[in-house]
PDB file of N, CA and C in Angstrom:
ATOM      1  N   THR A   1    -120.058 -30.421  97.900  1.00 70.00           N
ATOM      2  CA  THR A   1    -118.902 -31.939  96.416  1.00 70.00           C
ATOM      3  C   THR A   1    -118.098 -30.451  95.773  1.00 70.00           C
ATOM      4  N   ASP A   2    -116.656 -31.374  95.636  1.00 82.00           N
ATOM      5  CA  ASP A   2    -115.757 -31.201  94.380  1.00 82.00           C
ATOM      6  C   ASP A   2    -117.195 -30.080  93.429  1.00 82.00           C
ATOM      7  N   GLU A   3    -117.620 -30.695  92.735  1.00 85.00           N
ATOM      8  CA  GLU A   3    -117.765 -29.509  92.215  1.00 85.00           C
ATOM      9  C   GLU A   3    -118.283 -28.168  92.271  1.00 85.00           C
ATOM     10  N   TYR A   4    -119.559 -28.138  93.051  1.00 79.00           N
ATOM     11  CA  TYR A   4    -119.655 -26.931  93.088  1.00 79.00           C
ATOM     12  C   TYR A   4    -119.336 -26.052  93.539  1.00 79.00           C
ATOM     13  N   PHE A   5    -117.342 -26.243  93.815  1.00 80.00           N
ATOM     14  CA  PHE A   5    -116.629 -25.656  94.248  1.00 80.00           C
ATOM     15  C   PHE A   5    -115.938 -24.592  93.487  1.00 80.00           C
ATOM     16  N   GLU A   6    -116.279 -25.896  92.287  1.00 85.00           N
ATOM     17  CA  GLU A   6    -115.061 -25.241  90.913  1.00 85.00           C
ATOM     18  C   GLU A   6    -116.670 -24.690  90.328  1.00 85.00           C
ATOM     19  N   LEU A   7    -118.219 -24.387  90.576  1.00 83.00           N
ATOM     20  CA  LEU A   7    -118.084 -23.462  90.063  1.00 83.00           C
ATOM     21  C   LEU A   7    -118.239 -21.650  90.872  1.00 83.00           C
ATOM     22  N   ASP A   8    -117.960 -22.116  91.803  1.00 80.00           N
ATOM     23  CA  ASP A   8    -116.750 -20.261  92.156  1.00 80.00           C
ATOM     24  C   ASP A   8    -118.187 -19.474  93.402  1.00 80.00           C
ATOM     25  N   LEU A   9    -118.973 -20.484  93.386  1.00 79.00           N
ATOM     26  CA  LEU A   9    -120.714 -19.957  93.960  1.00 79.00           C
ATOM     27  C   LEU A   9    -120.500 -19.812  95.651  1.00 79.00           C
ATOM     28  N   PRO A  10    -120.435 -18.678  96.578  1.00 80.00           N
ATOM     29  CA  PRO A  10    -121.576 -18.746  97.718  1.00 80.00           C
ATOM     30  C   PRO A  10    -121.208 -20.062  98.553  1.00 80.00           C
ATOM     31  N   VAL A  11    -120.904 -20.580  99.434  1.00 79.00           N
ATOM     32  CA  VAL A  11    -120.994 -20.350 101.037  1.00 79.00           C
ATOM     33  C   VAL A  11    -122.579 -20.624 101.381  1.00 79.00           C
ATOM     34  N   ALA A  12    -122.824 -21.610 101.526  1.00 77.00           N
ATOM     35  CA  ALA A  12    -124.527 -21.601 101.381  1.00 77.00           C
ATOM     36  C   ALA A  12    -124.729 -20.839 102.616  1.00 77.00           C
ATOM     37  N   PRO A  13    -125.729 -20.386 103.468  1.00 81.00           N
ATOM     38  CA  PRO A  13    -126.839 -19.827 103.141  1.00 81.00           C
ATOM     39  C   PRO A  13    -126.292 -18.710 102.181  1.00 81.00           C
ATOM     40  N   ALA A  14    -126.651 -17.688 101.307  1.00 86.00           N
ATOM     41  CA  ALA A  14    -125.940 -16.732 100.510  1.00 86.00           C
ATOM     42  C   ALA A  14    -127.039 -15.780  99.804  1.00 86.00           C
ATOM     43  N   VAL A  15    -127.466 -15.160  99.158  1.00 89.00           N
ATOM     44  CA  VAL A  15    -127.772 -14.054  99.287  1.00 89.00           C
ATOM     45  C   VAL A  15    -126.613 -13.137  98.294  1.00 89.00           C
ATOM     46  N   MET A  16    -127.417 -13.560  96.301  1.00 90.00           N
ATOM     47  CA  MET A  16    -126.767 -12.854  94.880  1.00 90.00           C
ATOM     48  C   MET A  16    -127.474 -11.907  94.708  1.00 90.00           C
ATOM     49  N   VAL A  17    -127.247 -11.407  94.501  1.00 92.00           N
ATOM     50  CA  VAL A  17    -128.206  -9.595  93.180  1.00 92.00           C
ATOM     51  C   VAL A  17    -127.001  -9.750  91.890  1.00 92.00           C
ATOM     52  N   GLY A  18    -127.032 -10.616  90.946  1.00 90.00           N
ATOM     53  CA  GLY A  18    -126.553 -10.094  89.682  1.00 90.00           C
ATOM     54  C   GLY A  18    -125.337 -10.814  90.047  1.00 90.00           C
ATOM     55  N   GLU A  19    -124.128 -10.264  90.123  1.00 88.00           N
ATOM     56  CA  GLU A  19    -123.300 -11.419  89.674  1.00 88.00           C
ATOM     57  C   GLU A  19    -122.457 -10.545  91.650  1.00 88.00           C
ATOM     58  N   ASP A  20    -123.379  -9.733  92.475  1.00 89.00           N
ATOM     59  CA  ASP A  20    -122.978  -9.762  93.573  1.00 89.00           C
ATOM     60  C   ASP A  20    -122.981 -10.463  94.630  1.00 89.00           C
ATOM     61  N   ILE A  21    -122.582 -10.900  95.708  1.00 88.00           N
ATOM     62  CA  ILE A  21    -122.985 -12.161  96.851  1.00 88.00           C
ATOM     63  C   ILE A  21    -123.233 -10.146  97.635  1.00 88.00           C
ATOM     64  N   VAL A  22    -124.616 -10.208  98.353  1.00 90.00           N
ATOM     65  CA  VAL A  22    -124.401  -9.536  98.920  1.00 90.00           C
ATOM     66  C   VAL A  22    -124.643 -10.079 100.527  1.00 90.00           C
ATOM     67  N   VAL A  23    -125.186 -11.196 101.026  1.00 89.00           N
ATOM     68  CA  VAL A  23    -124.458 -11.755 102.269  1.00 89.00           C
ATOM     69  C   VAL A  23    -124.386 -13.142 101.955  1.00 89.00           C
ATOM     70  N   GLU A  24    -122.624 -14.036 102.782  1.00 87.00           N
ATOM     71  CA  GLU A  24    -122.681 -15.398 102.801  1.00 87.00           C
ATOM     72  C   GLU A  24    -122.704 -16.337 103.960  1.00 87.00           C
ATOM     73  N   GLY A  25    -123.682 -16.522 104.491  1.00 83.00           N
ATOM     74  CA  GLY A  25    -123.503 -17.839 105.522  1.00 83.00           C
ATOM     75  C   GLY A  25    -124.244 -17.166 107.138  1.00 83.00           C
ATOM     76  N   SER A  26    -125.188 -15.749 106.439  1.00 84.00           N
ATOM     77  CA  SER A  26    -125.700 -15.145 107.439  1.00 84.00           C
ATOM     78  C   SER A  26    -127.034 -14.231 107.083  1.00 84.00           C
ATOM     79  N   ASP A  27    -127.926 -13.976 108.045  1.00 84.00           N
ATOM     80  CA  ASP A  27    -129.183 -13.571 107.352  1.00 84.00           C
ATOM     81  C   ASP A  27    -129.050 -12.307 106.812  1.00 84.00           C
ATOM     82  N   VAL A  28    -129.636 -11.557 106.013  1.00 85.00           N
ATOM     83  CA  VAL A  28    -130.043 -10.095 105.372  1.00 85.00           C
ATOM     84  C   VAL A  28    -131.073  -9.851 105.492  1.00 85.00           C
ATOM     85  N   SER A  29    -130.972  -8.521 106.156  1.00 88.00           N
ATOM     86  CA  SER A  29    -131.872  -7.377 106.553  1.00 88.00           C
ATOM     87  C   SER A  29    -132.778  -7.049 105.289  1.00 88.00           C
ATOM     88  N   ASP A  30    -133.586  -6.827 106.154  1.00 88.00           N
ATOM     89  CA  ASP A  30    -134.790  -6.312 104.385  1.00 88.00           C
ATOM     90  C   ASP A  30    -134.853  -5.700 103.296  1.00 88.00           C
ATOM     91  N   GLU A  31    -133.279  -4.168 104.383  1.00 89.00           N
ATOM     92  CA  GLU A  31    -132.815  -2.947 103.924  1.00 89.00           C
ATOM     93  C   GLU A  31    -131.547  -3.010 102.983  1.00 89.00           C
ATOM     94  N   LYS A  32    -131.388  -4.320 103.343  1.00 90.00           N
ATOM     95  CA  LYS A  32    -130.025  -4.446 102.857  1.00 90.00           C
ATOM     96  C   LYS A  32    -130.283  -4.983 101.750  1.00 90.00           C
ATOM     97  N   LEU A  33    -131.394  -6.076 101.455  1.00 91.00           N
ATOM     98  CA  LEU A  33    -131.067  -6.020 100.227  1.00 91.00           C
ATOM     99  C   LEU A  33    -132.514  -6.052  98.931  1.00 91.00           C
ATOM    100  N   GLU A  34    -133.212  -5.036  99.460  1.00 92.00           N
ATOM    101  CA  GLU A  34    -134.011  -4.435  98.953  1.00 92.00           C
ATOM    102  C   GLU A  34    -132.789  -3.537  98.109  1.00 92.00           C
ATOM    103  N   SER A  35    -131.464  -2.437  99.247  1.00 93.00           N
ATOM    104  CA  SER A  35    -130.074  -1.935  98.460  1.00 93.00           C
ATOM    105  C   SER A  35    -129.150  -2.003  97.244  1.00 93.00           C
ATOM    106  N   ALA A  36    -129.656  -3.422  98.096  1.00 93.00           N
ATOM    107  CA  ALA A  36    -128.574  -4.077  96.679  1.00 93.00           C
ATOM    108  C   ALA A  36    -129.678  -4.282  95.288  1.00 93.00           C
ATOM    109  N   ILE A  37    -131.084  -4.916  95.544  1.00 94.00           N
ATOM    110  CA  ILE A  37    -131.555  -5.149  93.868  1.00 94.00           C
ATOM    111  C   ILE A  37    -131.662  -3.719  93.781  1.00 94.00           C
ATOM    112  N   CYS A  38    -131.940  -2.373  93.959  1.00 95.00           N
ATOM    113  CA  CYS A  38    -132.102  -1.161  93.442  1.00 95.00           C
ATOM    114  C   CYS A  38    -130.499  -0.862  93.270  1.00 95.00           C
ATOM    115  N   LYS A  39    -129.679  -0.943  93.287  1.00 93.00           N
ATOM    116  CA  LYS A  39    -127.940  -0.781  92.644  1.00 93.00           C
ATOM    117  C   LYS A  39    -128.133  -1.471  91.655  1.00 93.00           C
ATOM    118  N   HIS A  40    -128.526  -2.590  92.009  1.00 94.00           N
ATOM    119  CA  HIS A  40    -128.121  -3.697  90.255  1.00 94.00           C
ATOM    120  C   HIS A  40    -129.128  -3.535  89.038  1.00 94.00           C
ATOM    121  N   LEU A  41    -130.810  -2.764  89.603  1.00 95.00           N
ATOM    122  CA  LEU A  41    -131.490  -2.193  88.429  1.00 95.00           C
ATOM    123  C   LEU A  41    -131.007  -0.966  87.958  1.00 95.00           C
ATOM    124  N   GLY A  42    -130.233  -0.352  89.120  1.00 95.00           N
ATOM    125  CA  GLY A  42    -130.113   1.095  88.223  1.00 95.00           C
ATOM    126  C   GLY A  42    -130.744   2.390  88.958  1.00 95.00           C
ATOM    127  N   LEU A  43    -131.537   1.324  90.323  1.00 96.00           N
ATOM    128  CA  LEU A  43    -132.373   2.783  91.167  1.00 96.00           C
ATOM    129  C   LEU A  43    -131.755   3.881  92.322  1.00 96.00           C
ATOM    130  N   PRO A  44    -132.031   4.209  92.678  1.00 94.00           N
ATOM    131  CA  PRO A  44    -132.157   4.863  94.046  1.00 94.00           C
ATOM    132  C   PRO A  44    -131.864   3.812  94.606  1.00 94.00           C
ATOM    133  N   SER A  45    -131.426   4.036  95.843  1.00 88.00           N
ATOM    134  CA  SER A  45    -131.208   3.386  97.187  1.00 88.00           C
ATOM    135  C   SER A  45    -132.997   3.735  97.925  1.00 88.00           C
ATOM    136  N   PRO A  46    -133.094   3.016  98.697  1.00 88.00           N
ATOM    137  CA  PRO A  46    -134.699   3.675  99.599  1.00 88.00           C
ATOM    138  C   PRO A  46    -133.691   4.272 100.470  1.00 88.00           C
ATOM    139  N   LYS A  47    -135.498   5.246 101.052  1.00 85.00           N
ATOM    140  CA  LYS A  47    -134.835   6.041 102.250  1.00 85.00           C
ATOM    141  C   LYS A  47    -135.280   5.288 103.478  1.00 85.00           C
ATOM    142  N   PRO A  48    -134.193   5.067 104.833  1.00 78.00           N
ATOM    143  CA  PRO A  48    -134.514   4.513 105.738  1.00 78.00           C
ATOM    144  C   PRO A  48    -135.683   4.266 106.456  1.00 78.00           C
ATOM    145  N   LYS A  49    -135.697   3.422 106.824  1.00 75.00           N
ATOM    146  CA  LYS A  49    -137.674   4.091 107.575  1.00 75.00           C
ATOM    147  C   LYS A  49    -137.185   4.402 108.581  1.00 75.00           C
ATOM    148  N   LYS A  50    -138.367   4.717 109.067  1.00 74.00           N
ATOM    149  CA  LYS A  50    -138.390   5.767 110.236  1.00 74.00           C
ATOM    150  C   LYS A  50    -138.463   4.515 111.450  1.00 74.00           C
ATOM    151  N   LYS A  51    -138.238   4.965 112.553  1.00 71.00           N
ATOM    152  CA  LYS A  51    -138.321   4.081 114.232  1.00 71.00           C
ATOM    153  C   LYS A  51    -139.121   4.651 114.944  1.00 71.00           C
ATOM    154  N   GLY A  52    -139.879   4.040 115.791  1.00 76.00           N
ATOM    155  CA  GLY A  52    -140.704   3.941 116.311  1.00 76.00           C
ATOM    156  C   GLY A  52    -139.647   4.874 117.359  1.00 76.00           C
ATOM    157  N   VAL A  53    -141.057   5.013 118.518  1.00 76.00           N
ATOM    158  CA  VAL A  53    -140.661   5.765 119.662  1.00 76.00           C
ATOM    159  C   VAL A  53    -139.884   4.104 120.632  1.00 76.00           C
ATOM    160  N   LEU A  54    -140.657   3.322 120.283  1.00 74.00           N
ATOM    161  CA  LEU A  54    -139.889   1.909 121.426  1.00 74.00           C
ATOM    162  C   LEU A  54    -139.441   1.029 120.558  1.00 74.00           C
ATOM    163  N   SER A  55    -138.840   1.599 119.132  1.00 69.00           N
ATOM    164  CA  SER A  55    -137.846   0.749 118.796  1.00 69.00           C
ATOM    165  C   SER A  55    -136.252   1.613 118.553  1.00 69.00           C
ATOM    166  N   ARG A  56    -136.418   3.067 118.827  1.00 69.00           N
ATOM    167  CA  ARG A  56    -135.199   3.697 119.523  1.00 69.00           C
ATOM    168  C   ARG A  56    -135.331   2.893 120.629  1.00 69.00           C
ATOM    169  N   TRP A  57    -135.958   3.167 121.336  1.00 72.00           N
ATOM    170  CA  TRP A  57    -135.539   2.762 123.511  1.00 72.00           C
ATOM    171  C   TRP A  57    -135.412   1.578 123.398  1.00 72.00           C
ATOM    172  N   MET A  58    -136.162   0.436 122.211  1.00 70.00           N
ATOM    173  CA  MET A  58    -135.328  -0.984 122.354  1.00 70.00           C
ATOM    174  C   MET A  58    -133.978  -0.899 122.022  1.00 70.00           C
ATOM    175  N   GLY A  59    -133.338  -0.409 121.752  1.00 66.00           N
ATOM    176  CA  GLY A  59    -132.329  -0.284 120.644  1.00 66.00           C
ATOM    177  C   GLY A  59    -132.418  -1.596 119.076  1.00 66.00           C
ATOM    178  N   ASN A  60    -133.670  -1.771 118.577  1.00 57.00           N
ATOM    179  CA  ASN A  60    -134.041  -2.250 117.332  1.00 57.00           C
ATOM    180  C   ASN A  60    -133.346  -1.365 116.582  1.00 57.00           C
TER     181      ASN A  60
END
């Protein structure tokens, strides 16, 4: 609606952390969301999760 656009909010679906738009119009990975939350709280970014042999082989 016009009222929603006047609020200058992101298009749904969206994820915001504080005033930052993490993602707009698509899914977000757990790692990206966790990193954005840590940044907002002034914490160090989490270490990337290790991939298992099967995940590396499958390209996930």
